[in-house]
Tab-separated table of C-alpha atoms in Angstrom:
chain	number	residue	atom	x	y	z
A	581	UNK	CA	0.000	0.000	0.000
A	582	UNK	CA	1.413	3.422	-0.547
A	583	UNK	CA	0.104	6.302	0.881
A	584	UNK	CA	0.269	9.857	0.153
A	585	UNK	CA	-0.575	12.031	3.014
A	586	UNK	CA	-0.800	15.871	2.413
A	587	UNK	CA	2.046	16.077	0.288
A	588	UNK	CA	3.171	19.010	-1.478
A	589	UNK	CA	6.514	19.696	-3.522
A	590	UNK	CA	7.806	22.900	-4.705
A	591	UNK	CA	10.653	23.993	-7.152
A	592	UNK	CA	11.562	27.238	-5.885
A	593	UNK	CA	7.880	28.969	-6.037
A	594	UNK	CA	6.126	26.616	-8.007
A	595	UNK	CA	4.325	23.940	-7.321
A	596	UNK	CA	4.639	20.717	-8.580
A	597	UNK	CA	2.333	19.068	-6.120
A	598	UNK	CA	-0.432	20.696	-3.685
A	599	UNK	CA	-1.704	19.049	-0.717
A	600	UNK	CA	-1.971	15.227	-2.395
A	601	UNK	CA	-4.100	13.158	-0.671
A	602	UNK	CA	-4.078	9.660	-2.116
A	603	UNK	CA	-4.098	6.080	-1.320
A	604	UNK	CA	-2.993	2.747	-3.529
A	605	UNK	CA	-4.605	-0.040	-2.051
A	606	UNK	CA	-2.229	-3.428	-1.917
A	607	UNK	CA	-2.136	-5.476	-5.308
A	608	UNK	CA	-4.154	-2.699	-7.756
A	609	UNK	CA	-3.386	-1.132	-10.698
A	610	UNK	CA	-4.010	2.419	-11.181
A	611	UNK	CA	-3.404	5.047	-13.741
A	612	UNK	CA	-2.148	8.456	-13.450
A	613	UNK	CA	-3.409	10.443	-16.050
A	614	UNK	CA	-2.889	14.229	-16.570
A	615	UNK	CA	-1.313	16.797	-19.605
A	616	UNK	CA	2.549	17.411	-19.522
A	617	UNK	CA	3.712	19.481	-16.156
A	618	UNK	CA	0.626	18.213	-13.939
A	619	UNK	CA	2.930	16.289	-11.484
A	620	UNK	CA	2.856	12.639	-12.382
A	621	UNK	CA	6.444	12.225	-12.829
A	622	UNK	CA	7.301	13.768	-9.545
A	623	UNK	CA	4.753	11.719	-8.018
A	624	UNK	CA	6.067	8.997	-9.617
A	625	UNK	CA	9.889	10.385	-8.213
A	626	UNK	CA	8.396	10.698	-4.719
A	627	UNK	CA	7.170	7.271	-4.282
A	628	UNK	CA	10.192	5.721	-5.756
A	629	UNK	CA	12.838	7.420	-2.805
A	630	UNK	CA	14.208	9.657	-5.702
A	631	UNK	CA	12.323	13.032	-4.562
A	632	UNK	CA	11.452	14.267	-0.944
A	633	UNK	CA	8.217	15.870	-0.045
A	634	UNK	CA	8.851	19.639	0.726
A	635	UNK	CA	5.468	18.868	3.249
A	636	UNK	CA	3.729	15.895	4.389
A	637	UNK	CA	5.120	12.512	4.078
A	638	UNK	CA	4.999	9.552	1.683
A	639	UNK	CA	4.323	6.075	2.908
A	640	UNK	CA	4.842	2.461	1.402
A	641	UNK	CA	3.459	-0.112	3.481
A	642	UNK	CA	3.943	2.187	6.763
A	643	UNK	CA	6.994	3.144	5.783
A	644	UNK	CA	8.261	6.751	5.555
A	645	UNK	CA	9.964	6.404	1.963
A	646	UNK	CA	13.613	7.208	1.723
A	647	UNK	CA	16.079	5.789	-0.593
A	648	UNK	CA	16.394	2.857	0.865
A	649	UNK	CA	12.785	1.563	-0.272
A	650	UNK	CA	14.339	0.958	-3.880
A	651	UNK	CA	15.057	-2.367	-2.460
A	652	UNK	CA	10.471	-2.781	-2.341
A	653	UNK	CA	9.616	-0.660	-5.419
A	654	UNK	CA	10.463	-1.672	-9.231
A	655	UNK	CA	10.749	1.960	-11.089
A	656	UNK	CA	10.366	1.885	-14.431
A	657	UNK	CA	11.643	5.966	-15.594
A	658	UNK	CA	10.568	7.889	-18.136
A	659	UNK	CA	14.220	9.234	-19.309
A	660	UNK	CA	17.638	7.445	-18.801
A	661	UNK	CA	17.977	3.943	-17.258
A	662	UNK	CA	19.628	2.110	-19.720
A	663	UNK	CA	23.393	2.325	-19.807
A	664	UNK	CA	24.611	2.645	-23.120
A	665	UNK	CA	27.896	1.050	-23.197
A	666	UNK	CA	26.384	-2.155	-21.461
A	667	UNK	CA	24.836	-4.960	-23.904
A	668	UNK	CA	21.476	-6.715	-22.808
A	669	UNK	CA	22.788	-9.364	-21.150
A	670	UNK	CA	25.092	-6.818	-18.616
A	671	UNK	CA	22.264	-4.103	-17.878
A	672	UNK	CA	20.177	-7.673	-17.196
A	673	UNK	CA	23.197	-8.796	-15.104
A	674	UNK	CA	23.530	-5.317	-13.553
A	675	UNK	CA	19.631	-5.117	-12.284
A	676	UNK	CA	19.660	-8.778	-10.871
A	677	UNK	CA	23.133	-7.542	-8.813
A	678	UNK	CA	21.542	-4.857	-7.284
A	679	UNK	CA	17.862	-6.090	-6.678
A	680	UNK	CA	17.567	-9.362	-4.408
A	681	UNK	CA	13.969	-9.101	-6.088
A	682	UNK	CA	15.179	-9.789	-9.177
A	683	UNK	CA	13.853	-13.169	-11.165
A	684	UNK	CA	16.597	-14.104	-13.534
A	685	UNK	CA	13.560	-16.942	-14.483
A	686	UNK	CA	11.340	-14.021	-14.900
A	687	UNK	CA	13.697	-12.195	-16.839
A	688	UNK	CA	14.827	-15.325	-19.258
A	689	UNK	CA	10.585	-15.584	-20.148
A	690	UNK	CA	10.459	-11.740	-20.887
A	691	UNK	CA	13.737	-11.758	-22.980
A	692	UNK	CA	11.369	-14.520	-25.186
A	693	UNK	CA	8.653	-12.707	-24.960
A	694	UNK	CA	9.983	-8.703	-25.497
A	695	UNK	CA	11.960	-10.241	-28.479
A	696	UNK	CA	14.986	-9.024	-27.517
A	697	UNK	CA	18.786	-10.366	-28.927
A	698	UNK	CA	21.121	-10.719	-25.334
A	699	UNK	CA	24.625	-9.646	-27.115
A	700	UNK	CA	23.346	-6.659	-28.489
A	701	UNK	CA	24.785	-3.163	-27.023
A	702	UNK	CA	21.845	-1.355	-25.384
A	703	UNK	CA	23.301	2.126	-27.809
A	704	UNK	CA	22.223	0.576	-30.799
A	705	UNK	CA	18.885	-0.853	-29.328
A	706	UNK	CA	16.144	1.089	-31.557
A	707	UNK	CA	13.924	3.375	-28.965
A	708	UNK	CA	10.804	0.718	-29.376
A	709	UNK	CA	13.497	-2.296	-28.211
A	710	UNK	CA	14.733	0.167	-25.697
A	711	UNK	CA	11.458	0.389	-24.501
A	712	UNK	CA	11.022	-3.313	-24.132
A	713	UNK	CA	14.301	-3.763	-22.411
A	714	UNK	CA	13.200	-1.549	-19.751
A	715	UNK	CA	10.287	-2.922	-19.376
A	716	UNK	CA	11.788	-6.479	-19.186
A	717	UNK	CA	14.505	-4.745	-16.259
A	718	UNK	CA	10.980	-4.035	-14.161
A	719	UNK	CA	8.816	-6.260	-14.465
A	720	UNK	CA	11.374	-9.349	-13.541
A	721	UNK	CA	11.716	-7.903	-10.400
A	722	UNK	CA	8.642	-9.330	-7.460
A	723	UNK	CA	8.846	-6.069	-6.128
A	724	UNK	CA	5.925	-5.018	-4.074
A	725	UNK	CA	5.655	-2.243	-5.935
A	726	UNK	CA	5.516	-1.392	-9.547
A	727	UNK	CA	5.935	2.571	-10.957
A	728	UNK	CA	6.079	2.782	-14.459
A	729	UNK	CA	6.432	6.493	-15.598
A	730	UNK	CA	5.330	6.939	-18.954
A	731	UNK	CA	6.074	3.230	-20.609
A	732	UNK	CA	4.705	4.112	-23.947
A	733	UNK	CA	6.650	6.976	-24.606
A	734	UNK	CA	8.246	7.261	-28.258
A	735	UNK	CA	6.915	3.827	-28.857
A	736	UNK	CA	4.579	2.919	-31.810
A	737	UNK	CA	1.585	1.109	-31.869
A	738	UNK	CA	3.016	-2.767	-32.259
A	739	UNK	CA	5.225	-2.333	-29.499
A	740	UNK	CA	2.719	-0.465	-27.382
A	741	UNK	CA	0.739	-3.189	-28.183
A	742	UNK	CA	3.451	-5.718	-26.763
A	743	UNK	CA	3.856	-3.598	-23.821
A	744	UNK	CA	0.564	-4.214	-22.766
A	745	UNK	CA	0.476	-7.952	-22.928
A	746	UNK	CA	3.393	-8.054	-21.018
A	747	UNK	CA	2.557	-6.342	-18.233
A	748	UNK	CA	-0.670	-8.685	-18.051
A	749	UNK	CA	1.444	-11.524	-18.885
A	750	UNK	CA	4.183	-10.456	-16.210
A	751	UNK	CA	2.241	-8.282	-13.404
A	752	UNK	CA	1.579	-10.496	-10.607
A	753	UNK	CA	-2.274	-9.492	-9.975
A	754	UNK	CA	-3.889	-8.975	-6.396
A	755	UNK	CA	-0.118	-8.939	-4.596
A	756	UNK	CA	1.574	-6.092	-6.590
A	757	UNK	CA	0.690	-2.539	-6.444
A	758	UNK	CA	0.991	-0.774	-9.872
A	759	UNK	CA	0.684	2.994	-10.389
A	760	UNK	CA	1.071	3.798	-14.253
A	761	UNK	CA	0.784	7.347	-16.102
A	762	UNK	CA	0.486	7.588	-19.453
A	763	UNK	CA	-1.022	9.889	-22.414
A	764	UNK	CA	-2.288	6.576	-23.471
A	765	UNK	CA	-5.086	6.086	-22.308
A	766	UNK	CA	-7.130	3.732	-24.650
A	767	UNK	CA	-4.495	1.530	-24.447
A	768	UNK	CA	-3.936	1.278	-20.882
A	769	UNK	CA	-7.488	1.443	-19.837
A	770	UNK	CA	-8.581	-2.339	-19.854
A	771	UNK	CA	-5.782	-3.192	-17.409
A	772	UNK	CA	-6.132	-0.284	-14.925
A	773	UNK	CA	-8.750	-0.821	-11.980
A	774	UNK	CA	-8.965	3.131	-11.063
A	775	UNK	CA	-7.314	5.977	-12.597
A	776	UNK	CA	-6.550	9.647	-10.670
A	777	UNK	CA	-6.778	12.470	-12.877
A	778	UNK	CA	-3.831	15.251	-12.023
A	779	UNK	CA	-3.979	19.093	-13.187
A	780	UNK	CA	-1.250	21.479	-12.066
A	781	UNK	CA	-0.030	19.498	-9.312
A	782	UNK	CA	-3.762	18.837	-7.496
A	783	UNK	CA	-6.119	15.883	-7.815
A	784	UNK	CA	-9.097	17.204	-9.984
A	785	UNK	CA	-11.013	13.899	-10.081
A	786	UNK	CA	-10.578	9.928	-9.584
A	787	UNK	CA	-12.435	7.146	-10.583
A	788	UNK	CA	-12.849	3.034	-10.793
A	789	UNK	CA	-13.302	2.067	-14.169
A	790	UNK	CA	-15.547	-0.591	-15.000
A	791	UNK	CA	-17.523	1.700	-12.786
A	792	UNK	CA	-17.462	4.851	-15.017
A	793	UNK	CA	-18.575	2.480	-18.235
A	794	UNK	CA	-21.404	0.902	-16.285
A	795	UNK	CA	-22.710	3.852	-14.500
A	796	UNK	CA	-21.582	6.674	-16.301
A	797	UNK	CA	-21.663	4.983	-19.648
A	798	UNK	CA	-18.263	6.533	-20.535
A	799	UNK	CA	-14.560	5.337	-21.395
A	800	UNK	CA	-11.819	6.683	-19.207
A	801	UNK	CA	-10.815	8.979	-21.950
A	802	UNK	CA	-14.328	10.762	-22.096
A	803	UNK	CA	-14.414	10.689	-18.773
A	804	UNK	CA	-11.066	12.585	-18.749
A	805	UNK	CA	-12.007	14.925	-21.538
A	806	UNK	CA	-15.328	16.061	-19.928
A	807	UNK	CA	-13.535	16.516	-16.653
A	808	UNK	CA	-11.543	19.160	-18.656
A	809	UNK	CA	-14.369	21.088	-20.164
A	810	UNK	CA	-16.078	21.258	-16.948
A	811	UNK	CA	-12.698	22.697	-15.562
A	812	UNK	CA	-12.406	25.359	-18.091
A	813	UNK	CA	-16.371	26.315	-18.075
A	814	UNK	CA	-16.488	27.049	-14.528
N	267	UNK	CA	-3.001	-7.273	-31.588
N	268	UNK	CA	-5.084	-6.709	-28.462
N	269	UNK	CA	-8.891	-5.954	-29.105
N	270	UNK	CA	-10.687	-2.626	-29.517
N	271	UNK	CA	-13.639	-2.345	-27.111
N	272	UNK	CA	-16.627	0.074	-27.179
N	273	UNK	CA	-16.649	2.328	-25.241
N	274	UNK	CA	-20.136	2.718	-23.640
N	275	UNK	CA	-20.252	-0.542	-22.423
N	276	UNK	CA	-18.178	-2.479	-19.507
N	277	UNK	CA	-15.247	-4.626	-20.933
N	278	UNK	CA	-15.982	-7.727	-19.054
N	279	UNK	CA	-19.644	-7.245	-20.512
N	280	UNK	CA	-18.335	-6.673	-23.969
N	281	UNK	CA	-15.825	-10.026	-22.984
N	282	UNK	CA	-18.731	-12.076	-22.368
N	283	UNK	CA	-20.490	-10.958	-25.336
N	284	UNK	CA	-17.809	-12.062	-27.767
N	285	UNK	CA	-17.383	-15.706	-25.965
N	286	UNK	CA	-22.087	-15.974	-26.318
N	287	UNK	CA	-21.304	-15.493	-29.731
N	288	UNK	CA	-18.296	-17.646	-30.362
N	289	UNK	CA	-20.163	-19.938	-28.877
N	290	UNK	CA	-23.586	-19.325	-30.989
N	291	UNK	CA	-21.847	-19.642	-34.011
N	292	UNK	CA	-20.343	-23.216	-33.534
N	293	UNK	CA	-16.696	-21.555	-32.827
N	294	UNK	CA	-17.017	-22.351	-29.104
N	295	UNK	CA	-18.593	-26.301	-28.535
N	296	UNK	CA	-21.027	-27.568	-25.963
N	297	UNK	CA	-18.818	-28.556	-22.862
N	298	UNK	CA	-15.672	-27.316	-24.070
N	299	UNK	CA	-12.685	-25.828	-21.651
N	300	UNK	CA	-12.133	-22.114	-22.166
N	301	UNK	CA	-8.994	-20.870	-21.788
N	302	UNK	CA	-7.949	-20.204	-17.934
N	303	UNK	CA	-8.501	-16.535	-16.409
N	304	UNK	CA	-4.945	-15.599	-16.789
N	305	UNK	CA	-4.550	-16.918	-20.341
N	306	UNK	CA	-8.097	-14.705	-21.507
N	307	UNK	CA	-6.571	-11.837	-19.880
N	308	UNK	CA	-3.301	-12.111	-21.804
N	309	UNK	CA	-4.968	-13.044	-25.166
N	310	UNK	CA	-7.507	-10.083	-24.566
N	311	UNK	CA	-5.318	-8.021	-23.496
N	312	UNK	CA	-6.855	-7.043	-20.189
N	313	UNK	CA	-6.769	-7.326	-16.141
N	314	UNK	CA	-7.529	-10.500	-14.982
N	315	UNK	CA	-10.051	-9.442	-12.378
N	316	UNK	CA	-12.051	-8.052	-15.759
N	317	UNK	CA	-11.899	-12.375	-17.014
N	318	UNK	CA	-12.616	-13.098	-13.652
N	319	UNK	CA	-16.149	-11.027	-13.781
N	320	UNK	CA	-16.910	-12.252	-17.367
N	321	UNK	CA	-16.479	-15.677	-16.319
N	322	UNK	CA	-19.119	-15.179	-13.644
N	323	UNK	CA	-21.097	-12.953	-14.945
N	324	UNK	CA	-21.325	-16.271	-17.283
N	325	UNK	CA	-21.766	-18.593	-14.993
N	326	UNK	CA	-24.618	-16.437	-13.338
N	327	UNK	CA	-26.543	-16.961	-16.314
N	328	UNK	CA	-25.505	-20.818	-17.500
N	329	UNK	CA	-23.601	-20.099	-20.140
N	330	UNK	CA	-20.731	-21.778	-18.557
N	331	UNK	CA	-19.923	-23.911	-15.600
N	332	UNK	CA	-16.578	-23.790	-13.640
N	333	UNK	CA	-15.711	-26.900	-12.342
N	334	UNK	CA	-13.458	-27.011	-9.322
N	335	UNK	CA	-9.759	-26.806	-9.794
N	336	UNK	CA	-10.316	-28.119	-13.536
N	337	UNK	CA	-11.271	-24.704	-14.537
N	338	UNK	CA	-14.626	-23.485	-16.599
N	339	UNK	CA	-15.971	-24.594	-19.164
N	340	UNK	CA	-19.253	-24.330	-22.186
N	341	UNK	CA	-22.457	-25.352	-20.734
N	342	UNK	CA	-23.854	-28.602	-22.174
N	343	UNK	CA	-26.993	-28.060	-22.028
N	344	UNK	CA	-28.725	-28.376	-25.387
N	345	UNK	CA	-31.589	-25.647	-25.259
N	346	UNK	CA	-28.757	-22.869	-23.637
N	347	UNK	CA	-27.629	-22.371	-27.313
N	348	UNK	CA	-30.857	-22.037	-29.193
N	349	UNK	CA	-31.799	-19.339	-25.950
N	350	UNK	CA	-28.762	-17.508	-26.918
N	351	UNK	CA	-29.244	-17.170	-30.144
N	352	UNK	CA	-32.766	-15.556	-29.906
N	353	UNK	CA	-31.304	-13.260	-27.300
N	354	UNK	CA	-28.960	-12.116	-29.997
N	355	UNK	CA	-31.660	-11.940	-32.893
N	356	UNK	CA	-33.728	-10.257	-30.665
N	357	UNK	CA	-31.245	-7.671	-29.739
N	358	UNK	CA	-29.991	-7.021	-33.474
N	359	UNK	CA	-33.884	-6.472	-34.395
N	360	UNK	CA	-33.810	-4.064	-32.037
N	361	UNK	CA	-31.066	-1.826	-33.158
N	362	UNK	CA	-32.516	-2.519	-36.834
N	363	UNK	CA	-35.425	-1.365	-35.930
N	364	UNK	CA	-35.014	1.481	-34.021
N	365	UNK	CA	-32.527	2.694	-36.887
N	366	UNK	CA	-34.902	2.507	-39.589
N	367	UNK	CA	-37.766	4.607	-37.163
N	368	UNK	CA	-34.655	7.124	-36.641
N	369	UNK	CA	-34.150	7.985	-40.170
N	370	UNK	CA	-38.141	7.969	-40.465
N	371	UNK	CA	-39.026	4.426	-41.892
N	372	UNK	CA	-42.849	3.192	-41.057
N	373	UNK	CA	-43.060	-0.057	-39.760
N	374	UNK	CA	-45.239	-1.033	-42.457
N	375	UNK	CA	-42.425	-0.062	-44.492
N	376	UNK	CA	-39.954	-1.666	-42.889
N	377	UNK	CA	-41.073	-5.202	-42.855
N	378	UNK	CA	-42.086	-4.769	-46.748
N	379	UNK	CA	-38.476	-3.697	-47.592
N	380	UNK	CA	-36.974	-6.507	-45.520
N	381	UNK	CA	-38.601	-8.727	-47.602
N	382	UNK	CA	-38.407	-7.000	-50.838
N	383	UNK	CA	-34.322	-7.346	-49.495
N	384	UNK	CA	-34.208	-11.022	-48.951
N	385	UNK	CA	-36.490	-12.304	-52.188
N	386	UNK	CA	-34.247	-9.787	-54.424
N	387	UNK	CA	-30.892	-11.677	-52.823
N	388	UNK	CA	-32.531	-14.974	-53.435
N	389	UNK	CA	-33.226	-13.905	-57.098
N	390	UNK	CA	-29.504	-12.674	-58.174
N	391	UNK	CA	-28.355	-15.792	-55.571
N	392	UNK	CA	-26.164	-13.318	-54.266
N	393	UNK	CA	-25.775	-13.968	-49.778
């Protein structure tokens, strides 16, 4: 479970968050959803030990983070990651040396399953098999928690495609606790549970979603484009 | 590739849909095993709890029948088929129906052009 109690960051004046008050309930997946500069990926940062709250605190399973709780949460980052002078096989070896987590079983399936060649140097990986290596690096890892900042980015519609059977191939269900954010929404929708909508650093509205279709009659993307024009009419 | 789905309508609704009419059309047999919760959800693309609801939402109505630690499987009973398909039929006549009133069609009319439609086809032999 990770809880988010009150927390608000600032860069200087700004800020990125404002008084977040959220819970992720044990073995869910959510969405974070939100335009560019709403404060996913510090949210994201926050949970994963990389950024400290400037007020209130951020918990995983009663635990104040710090960066110690890398060791319980699997972060999958929107920028950087992969080293480029390693080849598959080392940034593979690298992760399973630093995560006790780390399924070398798990990560054999995936290396099937993402497609990808071992001996090849991560540099001249194209951006979609990039994608799928980091991916792969997450995912083998039976971490309590899974972040995955922004996994489709840059990636086309096949692989996208791929991405999303993995992580219902390779999540494990009901035990791990998944927070996603994404711009892709219709993709992402049929594995997400509930999604949080994020604008300028506040929670504008959340929602379960096979709730929202059944009541509401509406797809998480309608429901995320009429929370917008509501925002701007009033 | 993983499926499109509607969007007014509740993916493990739209789930169980697809499997009625799998099964109405002869692609899905009486009694057969359907693939396990975890396998749907990876061929469809979707969370498993989303199988898990189609599957009983299923079951609920005796379209299938899970059978303990074997898994679920296609009811066998013979009139559940022939019920399904006039659920279907009924539901399609529906939507025909209220189509042709939206663009103005009198039901007199209607049920003249339908079979105006079908002895025309049977004349050409086109289907």
């Amino acid at each position: 479970m990770i809880e988010m109690r009150n927390v608000t960051k600032k860069y200087g004046k700004r800020k990125a968050l404002d008084s977040i008050d959220l819970i992720f309930e044990k073995g869910k997946v959510y969405g974070i959803l939100g335009p560019n500069g709403s404060g996913k990926s510090t949210m994201m940062k926050m949970a994963a030990g990389l950024l400290f709250p400037t007020k209130g605190e951020v918990l995983i399973n009663g635990q104040k983070v710090n960066r110690h709780i890398a060791k319980d949460v699997a972060y999958l980052a929107s920028e950087g990651m992969i080293y480029p002078g390693l080849t598959v096989r080392q940034m593979i070896d690298f992760f399973a040396s630093q995560y006790p987590d780390f399924s070398m079983e798990k990560a054999e399936e995936l290396i099937q399953f993402m497609n990808l060649e071992t001996h090849q140097k991560t540099a001249k990986l194209s951006k979609g098999q990039q994608g799928r290596l980091k991916l792969l690096l997450v995912l083998s890892r039976e971490a309590p928690v899974l972040l995955l900042d922004e996994p489709f980015l840059g990636l086309d519609p096949m692989v996208r495609d791929t991405v999303v059977k993995g992580l219902v191939s390779f999540i494990d269900f009901g035990e791990q606790t998944v927070i996603i954010t994404t711009h892709e929404i219709t993709e992402i929708e049929p594995v997400l549970e509930e999604a949080v909508i994020l604008d300028e650093g506040q929670v504008r509205a959340r929602c379960h979603v096979e709730a929202l279709r059944e009541e509401e009659g509406m797809s998480v993307l309608q429901w995320l484009k009429t929370t917008y024009k509501e925002g701007i009419n009033s | 590739m993983t499926e499109e789905f509607k969007t007014s309508k509740p993916i493990y609704s739209q789930i169980a849909d697809r499997i009625i009419q799998q099964f109405v059309r002869g692609e899905i047999k009486p009694g057969e095993k359907l693939p396990s919760v975890r396998e749907m959800a990876i061929q469809s693309g979707v969370n498993p709890n989303t199988i898990q609801r189609t599957y009983g939402e299923l079951e609920r109505m005796g379209v299938v029948e899970s059978k303990r630690g074997q898994g679920t499987f296609m009811t066998e009973q013979i009139d559940m088929k022939k019920k399904l398909r006039a659920d279907i039929q009924k539901e399609m006549i529906e939507t025909f129906i209220q189509n042709m009133r939206g663009i103005g069609v009198e039901d007199g009319e209607i049920s003249q052009a339908v079979e105006q439609f079908l002895t025309e086809k049977e004349k050409t032999g086109d289907d």
